[in-house]
Coordinates of C-alpha atoms and ligand atoms in Angstrom, one line a residue:
M1 CA 20.4 -16.5 23.6
T2 CA 19.5 -19.6 21.7
I3 CA 21.9 -21.2 19.2
K4 CA 19.4 -20.4 16.5
D5 CA 19.2 -16.7 17.4
R6 CA 23.0 -16.6 17.5
R7 CA 23.2 -18.2 14.1
F8 CA 20.7 -15.8 12.7
I9 CA 22.5 -12.7 14.0
F10 CA 26.0 -13.7 13.3
Q11 CA 25.6 -15.7 10.1
E12 CA 22.3 -15.5 8.3
L13 CA 22.0 -11.7 8.6
R14 CA 25.4 -11.3 7.1
S15 CA 24.1 -12.8 3.9
V16 CA 22.1 -9.6 3.4
E17 CA 24.1 -6.7 2.2
G18 CA 23.8 -3.8 4.7
Y19 CA 25.0 -2.0 7.8
I20 CA 23.9 -3.2 11.2
D21 CA 26.9 -4.5 13.2
P22 CA 26.9 -7.1 16.0
P23 CA 26.6 -4.7 19.0
D24 CA 23.5 -2.9 17.6
A25 CA 22.0 -6.2 16.5
L26 CA 22.4 -7.5 20.1
V27 CA 20.9 -4.3 21.5
F28 CA 17.9 -4.5 19.1
K29 CA 17.4 -8.1 20.3
A30 CA 17.8 -7.2 23.9
L31 CA 15.2 -4.4 23.8
L32 CA 12.7 -6.3 21.7
Q33 CA 12.9 -9.3 24.0
A34 CA 12.7 -7.1 27.1
Q35 CA 9.5 -5.5 25.7
T36 CA 8.0 -8.8 24.8
K37 CA 8.8 -10.2 28.3
S38 CA 6.9 -7.2 29.8
A39 CA 4.0 -7.4 27.4
L40 CA 4.9 -4.1 25.8
S41 CA 3.7 -5.0 22.4
G42 CA 3.0 -3.0 19.2
G43 CA 4.0 -2.5 15.6
I44 CA 7.6 -2.2 14.5
A45 CA 8.9 0.1 11.8
E46 CA 12.0 1.0 9.9
I47 CA 12.8 3.9 7.6
G48 CA 15.7 3.0 5.3
V49 CA 15.6 -0.8 4.8
Y50 CA 18.1 -0.9 1.9
Y51 CA 18.3 -4.7 1.3
G52 CA 16.9 -5.6 4.7
R53 CA 19.7 -6.4 7.1
S54 CA 18.2 -4.6 10.1
Y55 CA 14.6 -5.0 8.8
F56 CA 15.0 -8.8 9.0
L57 CA 16.5 -8.6 12.5
L58 CA 13.3 -6.7 13.5
R59 CA 11.2 -9.4 11.8
K60 CA 13.1 -12.1 13.7
F61 CA 12.3 -10.7 17.1
A62 CA 8.8 -9.5 16.4
Q63 CA 5.9 -11.6 17.8
S64 CA 3.8 -13.5 15.3
Q65 CA 0.9 -11.1 15.7
E66 CA 3.0 -8.0 15.3
K67 CA 3.5 -6.3 12.0
V68 CA 6.8 -4.9 10.8
L69 CA 6.7 -2.0 8.3
G70 CA 9.6 -1.1 6.0
V71 CA 10.0 2.2 4.2
D72 CA 12.5 3.1 1.5
L73 CA 12.9 5.1 -1.7
F74 CA 14.0 1.9 -3.4
D75 CA 15.6 4.0 -6.1
L76 CA 19.1 2.5 -6.2
D77 CA 20.3 2.0 -9.8
P78 CA 19.2 -1.4 -11.0
P79 CA 22.2 -3.7 -11.7
Q80 CA 23.5 -3.6 -15.3
D81 CA 23.4 -7.3 -15.6
G82 CA 19.6 -7.4 -15.4
S83 CA 19.5 -9.0 -11.9
L84 CA 17.0 -8.0 -9.3
D85 CA 16.5 -4.3 -8.4
Q86 CA 16.6 -3.1 -4.8
Y87 CA 12.9 -3.8 -4.0
E88 CA 12.9 -7.2 -5.5
R89 CA 16.2 -8.1 -3.8
L90 CA 14.7 -7.2 -0.4
M91 CA 11.7 -9.4 -1.2
E92 CA 14.0 -12.2 -2.3
N93 CA 16.2 -11.9 0.7
G94 CA 13.1 -12.2 2.9
R95 CA 11.8 -15.3 1.3
R96 CA 15.3 -16.9 1.4
L97 CA 15.5 -16.2 5.2
G98 CA 12.0 -17.8 5.6
F99 CA 9.9 -14.7 6.1
T100 CA 6.5 -14.1 4.5
M101 CA 6.8 -10.9 2.5
D102 CA 3.6 -8.7 2.5
R103 CA 3.9 -5.9 -0.1
D104 CA 1.5 -3.8 1.9
L105 CA 4.1 -3.6 4.7
I106 CA 6.9 -2.4 2.4
I107 CA 6.3 1.3 1.4
K108 CA 8.2 2.5 -1.6
G109 CA 8.5 6.3 -1.3
D110 CA 9.9 9.3 0.5
S111 CA 9.5 8.9 4.2
T112 CA 9.4 12.7 4.7
R113 CA 6.0 12.7 2.9
L114 CA 4.4 10.0 5.1
T115 CA 1.6 10.8 7.5
P116 CA 1.2 9.1 10.9
D117 CA -1.9 7.4 9.5
D118 CA 0.2 5.8 6.7
I119 CA 2.0 3.9 9.6
T120 CA -0.7 3.4 12.2
S121 CA -3.3 2.2 9.7
R122 CA -0.9 -0.6 8.7
I123 CA 0.7 -1.6 12.0
G124 CA -1.0 0.3 14.9
P125 CA 1.0 2.1 17.6
T126 CA 4.7 1.3 17.2
R127 CA 6.8 -0.2 20.0
F128 CA 10.1 0.1 18.1
F129 CA 11.0 2.6 15.3
S130 CA 14.4 2.5 13.6
I131 CA 15.3 5.6 11.6
D132 CA 18.0 4.9 9.0
G133 CA 16.8 6.7 5.9
G134 CA 17.9 10.1 4.5
H135 CA 20.8 11.5 6.5
H136 CA 20.3 15.2 6.1
L137 CA 18.8 17.5 8.6
H138 CA 15.3 17.8 7.0
H139 CA 15.1 14.0 6.7
V140 CA 16.1 13.4 10.3
L141 CA 13.7 16.0 11.7
A142 CA 10.8 14.8 9.6
D143 CA 11.5 11.1 10.4
A144 CA 11.9 11.8 14.1
K145 CA 8.6 13.8 14.2
L146 CA 6.8 10.9 12.4
A147 CA 8.2 8.4 14.8
M148 CA 7.2 10.5 17.8
E149 CA 3.7 10.7 16.5
V150 CA 3.2 7.0 16.0
I151 CA 5.1 5.4 18.9
A152 CA 3.2 3.8 21.8
P153 CA 3.8 5.2 25.2
H154 CA 6.5 2.5 25.6
G155 CA 7.9 3.0 22.1
I156 CA 11.6 3.2 21.3
I157 CA 13.1 5.4 18.6
V158 CA 16.5 4.4 17.3
F159 CA 18.6 6.9 15.2
D160 CA 21.4 5.5 13.0
D161 CA 24.7 7.2 12.2
T162 CA 24.6 9.6 15.2
F163 CA 28.0 11.1 16.0
N164 CA 29.4 9.9 12.7
P165 CA 31.5 12.6 11.2
A166 CA 30.5 11.5 7.7
W167 CA 26.9 12.5 8.5
P168 CA 27.1 15.6 10.8
E169 CA 23.4 16.6 10.1
V170 CA 22.2 13.4 11.7
T171 CA 23.8 14.5 15.0
V172 CA 22.4 18.0 14.7
G173 CA 18.9 16.7 13.9
V174 CA 18.9 14.3 16.8
A175 CA 20.1 17.0 19.2
D176 CA 17.6 19.5 17.9
F177 CA 14.8 16.9 18.2
L178 CA 15.7 16.0 21.8
R179 CA 16.2 19.6 22.9
T180 CA 12.7 20.4 21.5
H181 CA 11.0 17.4 22.9
G182 CA 13.1 16.8 26.0
H183 CA 10.2 17.2 28.3
S184 CA 8.8 13.9 27.1
L185 CA 11.6 12.1 25.2
V186 CA 15.1 11.2 26.4
C187 CA 18.1 9.2 25.3
F188 CA 18.8 6.0 27.3
G189 CA 21.4 4.2 25.3
M190 CA 24.2 4.7 22.8
T191 CA 26.5 2.7 20.7
K192 CA 29.2 3.7 18.3
Y193 CA 26.6 4.0 15.6
K194 CA 23.2 4.4 17.1
T195 CA 21.3 6.5 19.7
Y196 CA 18.3 5.0 21.5
V197 CA 15.4 7.2 22.7
C198 CA 12.2 6.6 24.6
H199 CA 9.6 8.5 26.8
R200 CA 10.9 9.6 30.1
E201 CA 8.7 7.2 32.0
F202 CA 10.4 4.3 30.4
H203 CA 14.0 5.5 30.7
S204 CA 15.0 3.4 33.6
I205 CA 13.2 0.3 32.3
Y206 CA 15.1 0.3 29.0
A207 CA 18.4 1.4 30.6
Q208 CA 18.1 -1.5 32.9
A209 CA 17.2 -3.9 30.1
I210 CA 20.5 -3.0 28.4
A211 CA 22.4 -3.1 31.7
I212 CA 21.4 -6.7 32.6
D213 CA 21.1 -8.4 29.2
P214 CA 23.5 -11.3 29.3
D215 CA 24.4 -11.0 25.6
L216 CA 25.5 -7.4 26.1
Q217 CA 28.0 -8.2 28.8
A218 CA 30.9 -8.6 26.4
L219 CA 30.7 -4.9 25.7
A220 CA 31.8 -2.3 28.3
H221 CA 29.0 -0.3 29.8
V222 CA 30.0 3.3 30.3
E223 CA 27.7 5.7 32.1
T224 CA 27.5 9.1 30.3
Q225 CA 25.2 12.1 30.1
F226 CA 23.3 13.4 27.1
L227 CA 21.0 16.4 27.1
G228 CA 20.0 15.9 30.7
A229 CA 19.7 12.2 30.7
K230 CA 21.8 9.4 32.1
V231 CA 22.8 7.2 29.2
V232 CA 24.4 3.7 29.0
R233 CA 27.0 3.8 26.3
L234 CA 28.1 0.5 25.0
H235 CA 31.8 0.6 24.2
N236 CA 33.2 -1.9 21.7
P237 CA 37.0 -1.7 21.6
M238 CA 38.7 -1.3 18.3
R239 CA 40.7 -4.5 18.7
R240 CA 37.5 -6.6 18.9
R241 CA 36.0 -4.8 15.9
V242 CA 39.2 -5.5 13.9
M243 CA 39.4 -9.1 15.0
Y244 CA 35.7 -9.7 14.1
E245 CA 36.1 -8.2 10.6
L246 CA 39.3 -10.3 10.0
M247 CA 37.6 -13.5 11.0
V248 CA 34.6 -12.8 8.8
R249 CA 36.7 -11.9 5.8
S250 CA 38.9 -14.9 6.2
G251 CA 35.9 -17.2 6.0
L252 CA 35.7 -17.9 9.8
G253 CA 32.3 -16.2 10.1
G254 CA 30.9 -19.2 12.0
F255 CA 33.4 -18.6 14.8
S256 CA 33.3 -14.8 14.8
E257 CA 30.4 -14.7 17.3
R258 CA 32.7 -16.0 20.0
I259 CA 34.4 -12.7 20.1
Y260 CA 31.2 -11.2 21.4
R261 CA 30.9 -13.7 24.2
S262 CA 33.9 -12.8 26.4
K263 CA 33.2 -10.5 29.3
V264 CA 35.2 -7.3 29.7
K265 CA 35.8 -5.2 32.8
Q266 CA 33.0 -2.7 33.4
V267 CA 34.2 0.9 33.3
K268 CA 32.8 4.1 34.7
E269 CA 32.3 7.5 33.0
G270 CA 35.2 8.8 30.9
V271 CA 36.7 5.8 29.1
A272 CA 38.7 7.3 26.3
S273 CA 40.2 4.4 24.3
T274 CA 38.6 3.4 21.0
Ligands
SAM301 C1 22.1 3.3 5.1 S1 20.9 2.6 4.1 C2 20.0 1.7 5.3 C3 20.7 0.5 5.8 C4 19.8 -0.6 6.4 N1 19.0 -0.2 7.6 C5 20.6 -1.9 6.8 O1 20.3 -2.5 7.8 O2 21.4 -2.3 5.9 C6 19.8 4.0 3.9 C7 18.6 3.7 3.1 O3 17.7 4.8 3.2 C8 17.0 5.0 2.0 N2 16.5 6.4 2.0 C9 17.3 7.5 1.8 N3 16.5 8.6 1.8 C10 15.2 8.2 2.0 C11 13.9 8.8 2.1 N4 13.8 10.2 2.0 N5 12.8 8.1 2.3 C12 12.9 6.7 2.4 N6 14.1 6.0 2.3 C13 15.2 6.8 2.1 C14 18.0 4.7 0.9 O4 17.3 4.3 -0.2 C15 18.8 3.5 1.6 O5 18.2 2.3 1.2

């Protein structure tokens, strides 16, 4: 990874309030770069942009001709002090990070009411679709169906907050979705927070992209099974997560990325430690 890309992931993105953590940021980068390398192009979309932390990561690794669409309700209460509301803060964050912000590519509204044409008319078939909007069952099912209908044959769908006890319906929704569409869609990757899905034909390509990406070697790669598919689960030990947070909070953000450089021993199925 270039120094600039490292600085973007570990420092600039942290200036945007939000939720994607380093392992998933590195997986997004690895998959987007693997697609680009194999000429698997297309639009990129995210439901649930909040203030743009993962949206700007997608922008960073999109090709210049590719469009990145963001969808959000943008209904968070405006700050009492009269400062920018959620939508304008997203726009401001984008400009500050050096991105051109096109209002036609930021949809303000309920994702469950979107049609496939709302997406494809703006960005064409999608190569990477991140779902991080409403976390109840009907949201997840609607967003997953929408994503399935707009992805290219090589498209990837990423679900956030899977297996998080705080959002049990996300897990149910993703399992229901995969059990209904398992003839064509399968899981190939998992992290503590996200589940990565693609068409069966691309399973080995994306599993391999994760397996060999040099920037993911600091994480343990654990082979597991999920609904009939072999999955690479990236395990990030608790001690590293704690150390990373401590460094960031004590103003050592610039050094924190070093924690994600060290190589750990590869482990096979069944690693139990957190
Ligand atoms: C957890 S935040 C997303 C975090 C973001 N991806 C990041 O990187 O920081 C969830 C977002 O989903 C949005 N949201 C919730 N329900 C939605 C819906 N039905 N349609 C569109 N957006 C929705 C919320 O407004 C909120 O901004």
